Coordinates of C-alpha atoms in Angstrom, one line a residue:
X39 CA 149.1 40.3 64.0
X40 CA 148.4 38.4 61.0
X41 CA 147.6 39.8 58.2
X42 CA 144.4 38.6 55.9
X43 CA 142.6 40.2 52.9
X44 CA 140.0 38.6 54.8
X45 CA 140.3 40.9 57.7
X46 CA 137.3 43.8 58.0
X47 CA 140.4 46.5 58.3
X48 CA 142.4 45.4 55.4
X49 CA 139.4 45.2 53.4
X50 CA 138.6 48.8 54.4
X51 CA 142.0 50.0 53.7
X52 CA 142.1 48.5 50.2
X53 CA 139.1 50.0 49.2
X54 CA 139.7 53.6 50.2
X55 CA 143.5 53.4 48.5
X56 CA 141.5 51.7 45.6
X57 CA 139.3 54.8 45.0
X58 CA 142.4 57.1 45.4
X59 CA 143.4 55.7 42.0
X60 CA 139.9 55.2 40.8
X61 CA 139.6 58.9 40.0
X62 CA 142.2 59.0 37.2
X63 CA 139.2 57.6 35.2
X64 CA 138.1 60.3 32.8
X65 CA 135.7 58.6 30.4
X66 CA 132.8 56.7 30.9
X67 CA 132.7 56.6 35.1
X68 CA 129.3 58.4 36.1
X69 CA 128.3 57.7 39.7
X70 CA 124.6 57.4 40.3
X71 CA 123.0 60.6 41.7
X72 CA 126.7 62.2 41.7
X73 CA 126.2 66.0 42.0
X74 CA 129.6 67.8 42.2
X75 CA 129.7 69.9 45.6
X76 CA 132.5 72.9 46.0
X77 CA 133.9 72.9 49.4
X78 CA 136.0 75.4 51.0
X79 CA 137.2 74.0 53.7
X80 CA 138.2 70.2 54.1
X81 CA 137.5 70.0 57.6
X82 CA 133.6 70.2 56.9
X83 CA 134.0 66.5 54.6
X84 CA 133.7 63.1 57.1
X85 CA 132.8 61.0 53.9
X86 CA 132.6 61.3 50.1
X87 CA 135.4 61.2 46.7
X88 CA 137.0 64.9 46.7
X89 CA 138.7 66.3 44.0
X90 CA 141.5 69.4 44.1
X91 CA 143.5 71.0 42.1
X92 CA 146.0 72.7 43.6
X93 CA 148.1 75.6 42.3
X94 CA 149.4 77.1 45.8
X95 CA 151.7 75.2 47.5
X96 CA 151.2 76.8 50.8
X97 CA 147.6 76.2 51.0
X98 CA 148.1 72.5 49.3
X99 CA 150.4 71.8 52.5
X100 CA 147.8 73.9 55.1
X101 CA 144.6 71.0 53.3
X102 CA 146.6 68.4 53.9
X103 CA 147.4 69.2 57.8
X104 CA 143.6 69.9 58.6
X105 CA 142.7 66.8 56.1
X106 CA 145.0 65.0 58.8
X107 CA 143.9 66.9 62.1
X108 CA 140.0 66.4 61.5
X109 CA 140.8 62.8 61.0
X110 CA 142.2 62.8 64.6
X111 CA 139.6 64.4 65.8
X112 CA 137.3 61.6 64.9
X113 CA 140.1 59.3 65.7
X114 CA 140.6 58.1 62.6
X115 CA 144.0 56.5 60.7
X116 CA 145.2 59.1 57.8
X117 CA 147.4 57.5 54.5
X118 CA 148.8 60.1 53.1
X119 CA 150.2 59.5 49.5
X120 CA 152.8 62.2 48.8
X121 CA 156.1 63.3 46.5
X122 CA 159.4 63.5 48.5
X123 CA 159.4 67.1 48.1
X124 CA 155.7 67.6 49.9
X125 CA 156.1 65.3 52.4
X126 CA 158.9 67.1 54.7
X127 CA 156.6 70.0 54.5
X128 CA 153.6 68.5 56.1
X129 CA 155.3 66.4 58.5
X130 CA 157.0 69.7 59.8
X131 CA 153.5 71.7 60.1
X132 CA 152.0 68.6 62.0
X133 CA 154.8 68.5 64.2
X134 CA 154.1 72.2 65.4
X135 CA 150.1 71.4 65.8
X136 CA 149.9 67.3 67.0
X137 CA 151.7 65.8 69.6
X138 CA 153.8 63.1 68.4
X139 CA 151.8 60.6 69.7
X140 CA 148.8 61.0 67.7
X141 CA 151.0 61.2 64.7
X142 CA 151.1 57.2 65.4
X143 CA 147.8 57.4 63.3
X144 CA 149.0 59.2 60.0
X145 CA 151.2 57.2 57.3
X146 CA 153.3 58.3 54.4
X147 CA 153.9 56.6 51.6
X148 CA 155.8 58.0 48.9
X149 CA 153.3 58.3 45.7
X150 CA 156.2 57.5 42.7
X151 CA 156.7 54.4 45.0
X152 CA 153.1 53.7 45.5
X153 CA 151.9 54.2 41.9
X154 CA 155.0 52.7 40.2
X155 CA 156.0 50.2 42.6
X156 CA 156.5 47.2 39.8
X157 CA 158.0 49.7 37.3
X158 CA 154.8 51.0 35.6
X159 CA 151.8 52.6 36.3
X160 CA 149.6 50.1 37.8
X161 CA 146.8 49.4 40.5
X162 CA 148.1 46.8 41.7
X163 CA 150.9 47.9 43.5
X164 CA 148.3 49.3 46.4
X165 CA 147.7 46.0 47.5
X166 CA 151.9 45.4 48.2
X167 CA 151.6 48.3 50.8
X168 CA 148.4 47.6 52.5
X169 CA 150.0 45.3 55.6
X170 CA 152.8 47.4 56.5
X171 CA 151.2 50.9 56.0
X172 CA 149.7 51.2 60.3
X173 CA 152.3 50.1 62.6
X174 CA 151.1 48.9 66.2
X175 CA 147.9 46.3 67.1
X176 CA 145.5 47.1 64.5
X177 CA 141.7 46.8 65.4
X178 CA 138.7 45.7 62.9
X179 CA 137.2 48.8 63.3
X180 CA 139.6 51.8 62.6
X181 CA 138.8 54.6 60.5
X182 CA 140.6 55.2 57.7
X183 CA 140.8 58.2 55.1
X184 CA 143.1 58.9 52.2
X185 CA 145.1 61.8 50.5
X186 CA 146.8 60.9 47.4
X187 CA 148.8 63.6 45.1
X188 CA 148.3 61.5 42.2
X189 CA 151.4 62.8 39.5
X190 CA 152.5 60.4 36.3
X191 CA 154.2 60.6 33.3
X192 CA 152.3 60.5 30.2
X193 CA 148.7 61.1 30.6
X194 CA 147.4 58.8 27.8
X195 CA 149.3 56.1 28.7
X196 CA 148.1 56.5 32.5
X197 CA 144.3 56.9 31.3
X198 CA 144.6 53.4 28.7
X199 CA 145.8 51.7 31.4
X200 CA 143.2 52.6 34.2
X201 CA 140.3 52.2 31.5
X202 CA 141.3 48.2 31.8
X203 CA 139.6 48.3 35.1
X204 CA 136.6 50.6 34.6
X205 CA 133.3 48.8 35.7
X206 CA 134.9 47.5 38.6
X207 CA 136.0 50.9 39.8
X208 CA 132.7 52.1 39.1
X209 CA 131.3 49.7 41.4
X210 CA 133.7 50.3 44.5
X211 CA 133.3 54.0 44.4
X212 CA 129.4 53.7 44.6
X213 CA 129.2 51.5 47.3
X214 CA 132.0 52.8 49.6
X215 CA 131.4 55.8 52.2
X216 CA 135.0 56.9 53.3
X217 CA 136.7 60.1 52.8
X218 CA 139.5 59.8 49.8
X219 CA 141.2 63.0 48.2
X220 CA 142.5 62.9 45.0
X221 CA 145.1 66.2 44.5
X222 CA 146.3 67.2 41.1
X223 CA 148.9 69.8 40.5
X224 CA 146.1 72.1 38.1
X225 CA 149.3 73.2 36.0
X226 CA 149.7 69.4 35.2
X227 CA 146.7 67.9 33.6
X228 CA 144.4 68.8 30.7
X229 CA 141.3 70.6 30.3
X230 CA 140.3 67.3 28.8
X231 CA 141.4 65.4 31.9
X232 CA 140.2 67.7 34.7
X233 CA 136.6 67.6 32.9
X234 CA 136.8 63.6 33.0
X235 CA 137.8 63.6 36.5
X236 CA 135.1 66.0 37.4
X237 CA 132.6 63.3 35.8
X238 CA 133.7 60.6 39.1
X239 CA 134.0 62.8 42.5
X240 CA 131.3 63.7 45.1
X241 CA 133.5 67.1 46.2
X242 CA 135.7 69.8 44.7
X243 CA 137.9 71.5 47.0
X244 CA 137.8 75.5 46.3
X245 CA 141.3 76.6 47.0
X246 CA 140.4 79.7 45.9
X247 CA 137.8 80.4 48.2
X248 CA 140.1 80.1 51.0
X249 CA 140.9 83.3 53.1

């Protein structure tokens, strides 16, 4: 298949990995009639911009697997974008649950690679993944939904550099309808951050409420 940016799928694609790295934004991104819903459980969510922090690693792993199984059940494409130390860990727990198969529809990519792919943090680099991410005869109108464990170096410098681009990520995550998780180690970011980030999602994922 060739690929175009012209093509219904890409386009889809490119937006939903655009609003996993929208929601570093902590000033100035209000989305119109946003109200900030508390979830417990991920499987419930077919659409909208979630936010978790995470502090258990257990439970971060179990989100992730029924963030991936719900998506098959509505046969949709998952992109997961994950450390190298995380990734193992899901692929292991989806092995014991989905036959391998299905697993056809859910993609790693390693988030240092994704996020720093020309050496610095920078939103470009999702558009260099974008045609190689599905494998297989890719159809106009697949699914997709994304999980990015977003994880940096220096805060400020990450937050100057996404500011550059705020009105147009403002725009994309008002119009778009997928489902996109943005996960945060809680023990990582500031008070300051987490209240910015709070500002520009549609969900909050309640690890705490979880049995």
């Amino acid at each position: 298949m060739v690929f175009s940016w012209r093509n219904p799928f890409l386009y889809q694609c490119m937006i939903n990995f655009y609003i996993s790295v929208i929601c570093l934004y902590q000033w100035g991104v209000h989305l119109e009639s946003t109200h900030l819903i508390e979830v417990n459980e991920i499987q419930t969510l077919t659409k909208g911009h979630v936010l978790y922090f995470f502090k258990n690693q257990d439970q971060y792993v179990k989100n992730v697997v029924d963030f991936v199984i719900s998506g098959l059940e509505l046969s949709e494409y998952s992109v997961i974008v994950e450390n190298d130390r995380f990734i193992p860990l899901i692929k292991k727990r989806l092995k014991l649950l989905v036959d391998e198969s299905r697993l056809k529809k859910v993609a790693f990519v390693n988030n240092y690679d994704f996020y720093f792919a020309t050496g610095d943090f920078r939103i470009n680099s999702i558009f260099d993944y974008l045609p190689n991410l599905i494998e297989g005869d890719l159809k106009n109108d697949l699914a997709i939904r994304s999980w990015a464990h977003v994880e940096w170096r220096d805060e400020r410098e990450v937050s100057r550099k996404l500011m550059d681009s705020e009105n147009e990520a403002d725009k994309i995550v008002a119009e778009t309808k997928l489902l996109s998780v943005c996960a945060y180690d809680s023990e990582r970011i500031s008070k300051e951050f987490k209240e910015g980030l709070l500002n520009c999602h549609n969900f909050l994922i309640n690890e705490a409420g979880k049995s």
